[in-house]
Coordinates of C-alpha atoms in Angstrom, one line a residue:
Chain A
X75 CA 14.7 10.4 5.0
X76 CA 13.6 10.8 8.5
X77 CA 12.7 7.2 10.4
X78 CA 9.6 6.0 12.1
X79 CA 8.5 8.2 14.9
X80 CA 6.2 7.5 17.8
X81 CA 4.7 10.0 20.4
X82 CA 4.9 10.1 23.3
X83 CA 8.1 8.2 24.4
X84 CA 6.9 7.9 27.9
X85 CA 3.6 7.7 29.4
X86 CA 2.1 6.9 33.1
X87 CA -1.6 6.1 33.2
X88 CA -3.9 4.9 35.7
X89 CA -5.9 1.7 35.7
X90 CA -9.4 2.5 34.0
X91 CA -8.0 5.2 32.1
X92 CA -7.6 5.3 28.0
X93 CA -4.3 6.0 26.2
X94 CA -3.8 7.4 22.9
X95 CA -0.5 6.4 21.1
X96 CA 0.8 7.8 17.6
X97 CA 2.9 6.7 15.1
X98 CA 4.6 8.6 11.8
X99 CA 5.9 6.4 9.4
X100 CA 8.7 6.8 7.1
X101 CA 7.6 9.2 3.9
X102 CA 6.0 7.2 1.4
X103 CA 5.3 4.2 3.4
X104 CA 1.7 3.1 3.5
X105 CA 1.9 0.1 5.7
X106 CA 1.9 0.5 9.6
X107 CA 2.0 -2.5 12.3
X108 CA 1.8 -2.1 15.9
X109 CA 3.6 -4.4 18.3
X110 CA 3.5 -5.1 22.3
X111 CA 6.5 -5.9 23.9
X112 CA 6.4 -7.5 27.8
X113 CA 8.8 -9.2 29.8
X114 CA 6.7 -12.2 30.0
X115 CA 5.2 -12.4 26.4
X116 CA 7.9 -10.8 24.4
X117 CA 6.9 -9.4 21.0
X118 CA 3.4 -9.5 20.0
X119 CA 1.5 -8.5 17.0
X120 CA -1.4 -6.1 17.5
X121 CA -2.8 -4.9 14.1
X122 CA -1.6 -3.6 10.8
X123 CA -3.1 -0.8 8.8
X124 CA -2.4 -0.4 5.1
X125 CA -4.3 2.3 3.1
X126 CA -6.6 3.4 6.2
X127 CA -7.7 -0.1 6.7
X128 CA -7.1 -2.5 9.2
X129 CA -5.6 -5.5 7.3
X130 CA -4.7 -8.0 10.0
X131 CA -5.4 -8.0 13.9
X132 CA -3.6 -10.2 16.7
X133 CA -5.0 -11.8 19.4
X134 CA -5.8 -9.2 21.5
X135 CA -9.2 -7.8 23.3
X136 CA -11.2 -5.3 21.8
X137 CA -9.9 -2.5 24.3
X138 CA -7.0 -2.3 21.6
X139 CA -8.0 -0.5 18.6
X140 CA -6.2 1.8 15.9
X141 CA -6.9 3.7 13.1
X142 CA -4.7 4.9 10.0
X143 CA -5.1 8.6 8.4
X144 CA -4.8 9.5 5.0
X145 CA -1.3 10.8 5.3
X146 CA -0.5 6.8 6.7
X147 CA -0.1 8.4 10.4
X148 CA -1.5 5.7 12.8
X149 CA -2.8 6.1 16.0
X150 CA -3.7 3.0 18.6
X151 CA -6.1 3.5 21.6
X152 CA -6.4 1.4 24.7
X153 CA -9.4 1.9 26.7
X154 CA -9.9 1.0 30.3
X155 CA -6.2 0.1 31.1
X156 CA -5.0 -2.6 33.0
X157 CA -2.2 -3.2 34.8
X158 CA -1.0 -5.8 32.3
X159 CA -0.9 -3.3 29.5
X160 CA 2.1 -1.6 31.0
X161 CA 4.4 -2.3 27.9
X162 CA 6.7 -1.3 25.3
X163 CA 4.5 -0.4 22.3
X164 CA 6.3 -0.3 19.0
X165 CA 5.1 0.7 15.5
X166 CA 6.8 -0.4 12.2
X167 CA 6.3 1.0 8.8
X168 CA 7.0 -0.8 5.5
X169 CA 6.4 0.2 1.6
X170 CA 3.4 -2.0 1.6
X171 CA 1.6 -5.1 3.3
X172 CA 3.0 -8.5 3.2
X173 CA 6.1 -10.3 4.4
X174 CA 8.5 -9.5 1.5
X175 CA 8.5 -5.8 2.6
X176 CA 11.1 -5.1 5.4
X177 CA 9.6 -3.3 8.5
X178 CA 11.0 -0.2 9.8
X179 CA 10.6 0.1 13.5
X180 CA 10.3 3.3 15.7
X181 CA 11.6 3.8 19.1
X182 CA 8.5 2.9 20.8
X183 CA 6.2 4.3 23.4
X184 CA 6.7 3.0 27.0
X185 CA 3.4 2.7 29.0
X186 CA 3.4 2.4 32.6
X187 CA -0.3 1.6 34.1
X188 CA -0.7 1.9 37.8
Chain B
X261 CA 5.2 -25.1 21.8
X262 CA 6.1 -21.3 20.4
X263 CA 6.2 -21.2 16.5
X264 CA 9.6 -19.5 16.6
X265 CA 12.4 -21.0 18.9
X266 CA 15.7 -19.4 19.3
X267 CA 18.9 -21.0 20.9
X268 CA 20.7 -20.1 23.0
X269 CA 18.6 -17.8 25.3
X270 CA 21.7 -15.9 26.8
X271 CA 25.3 -15.8 25.1
X272 CA 28.4 -14.3 26.5
X273 CA 31.5 -14.2 24.2
X274 CA 34.6 -12.8 24.4
X275 CA 35.8 -10.0 22.1
X276 CA 36.8 -11.3 18.9
X277 CA 34.8 -14.7 19.0
X278 CA 32.7 -16.1 16.1
X279 CA 28.8 -16.2 17.0
X280 CA 26.2 -18.1 15.9
X281 CA 22.5 -17.4 16.9
X282 CA 19.7 -20.4 15.6
X283 CA 16.2 -19.7 15.0
X284 CA 13.8 -22.6 14.2
X285 CA 10.2 -22.3 12.9
X286 CA 7.2 -24.7 12.6
X287 CA 5.1 -22.9 10.1
X288 CA 5.6 -22.0 6.2
X289 CA 6.9 -18.7 5.7
X290 CA 6.8 -15.7 3.1
X291 CA 10.2 -14.4 4.7
X292 CA 12.4 -14.6 7.9
X293 CA 13.7 -11.1 9.6
X294 CA 16.8 -10.8 12.0
X295 CA 16.2 -7.9 14.1
X296 CA 18.7 -6.3 16.9
X297 CA 17.4 -4.5 20.0
X298 CA 19.7 -2.6 22.0
X299 CA 19.0 -1.3 25.9
X300 CA 16.3 1.3 25.5
X301 CA 14.3 -0.8 23.2
X302 CA 15.0 0.5 19.6
X303 CA 14.9 -2.1 17.0
X304 CA 16.9 -2.2 13.9
X305 CA 16.2 -4.9 11.0
X306 CA 19.4 -6.3 10.4
X307 CA 18.2 -8.9 7.5
X308 CA 15.4 -9.8 5.8
X309 CA 15.6 -13.5 4.0
X310 CA 13.6 -16.1 2.2
X311 CA 16.3 -18.2 0.9
X312 CA 20.1 -18.6 1.0
X313 CA 22.3 -16.2 2.6
X314 CA 23.2 -12.8 3.0
X315 CA 26.0 -11.0 4.5
X316 CA 26.3 -7.4 5.6
X317 CA 29.9 -6.4 7.2
X318 CA 30.5 -8.9 9.8
X319 CA 27.0 -10.3 10.2
X320 CA 26.0 -13.3 8.1
X321 CA 22.4 -14.5 7.9
X322 CA 21.4 -18.2 6.3
X323 CA 18.1 -19.9 5.8
X324 CA 17.3 -23.7 4.9
X325 CA 13.6 -23.4 4.0
X326 CA 13.4 -27.1 4.1
X327 CA 14.6 -27.3 7.3
X328 CA 12.6 -24.1 8.5
X329 CA 15.8 -23.3 10.1
X330 CA 18.0 -19.8 10.0
X331 CA 21.1 -19.0 12.0
X332 CA 22.6 -15.4 12.7
X333 CA 26.5 -15.2 12.5
X334 CA 28.5 -12.4 13.8
X335 CA 32.3 -12.7 12.8
X336 CA 35.0 -10.9 14.9
X337 CA 32.5 -9.8 17.9
X338 CA 32.8 -6.5 19.3
X339 CA 31.3 -5.2 22.4
X340 CA 29.2 -2.9 20.5
X341 CA 27.4 -6.2 19.1
X342 CA 26.0 -6.5 22.7
X343 CA 22.2 -6.5 22.1
X344 CA 19.1 -8.9 22.1
X345 CA 19.0 -10.6 18.6
X346 CA 15.5 -11.4 17.6
X347 CA 14.2 -14.0 14.8
X348 CA 10.7 -13.3 13.4
X349 CA 8.9 -14.8 10.6
X350 CA 6.2 -13.7 8.2
X351 CA 3.7 -16.8 7.8
X352 CA 2.8 -17.5 4.2
X353 CA -1.1 -18.0 3.1
X354 CA -2.2 -16.1 6.2
X355 CA -3.5 -12.9 7.1
X356 CA -1.3 -12.6 10.3
X357 CA 1.8 -10.5 10.7
X358 CA 5.1 -11.4 12.4
X359 CA 5.7 -13.9 14.7
X360 CA 8.5 -13.5 16.6
X361 CA 11.1 -15.3 18.8
X362 CA 12.0 -14.9 22.6
X363 CA 15.2 -13.4 21.4
X364 CA 18.8 -14.0 22.4
X365 CA 20.5 -11.6 24.5
X366 CA 24.2 -11.3 23.6
X367 CA 26.8 -9.7 25.5
X368 CA 30.6 -9.5 24.1
X369 CA 33.3 -8.9 26.8
X370 CA 36.1 -7.0 25.8

């Protein structure tokens, strides 16, 4: 079974631009969670989608948004990029929502904002 | 104070040593995850547990729900075990998602 894939793997953007990252979950997985990892803050939860609905949202500004499609693929969007948005963005998929389902992580998208 | 605390932050060991990484948390949880992250960023889930003990190869994870504490043990450590090990908890009764510790950077010398 193919793992979680994320595209693109690397991205360089300028302050003020917007960016869209994509995540394809493992086949059959219906939940996709997004995380931000920075050296200072470590890993932080952004949001979770299950069956095309946002289930949970972390403590991030409204510039961070996402969606999930009927095939469970998910995208996240960051508008009006700031230097502090430079980070590794990871998505993880699981069979369903909730803490009893193991999450499988993708390789991440490394975003650099200049 | 972080809701998930790991110790030590950094750990250097000689090949073959027995290693223990500790994780304490302050919230009620549904499950606790141990993750491994190699340089380059990829994260692999090692264990998910809500009680007792699990073993996979040279790795053992234990959890004490009453004491809100978990440990990850590596027996007969090897240089390929060098990575960052992250403890993450899924809070119970919340609409949240995983809360992560800061990680323990392990380096195993040959």
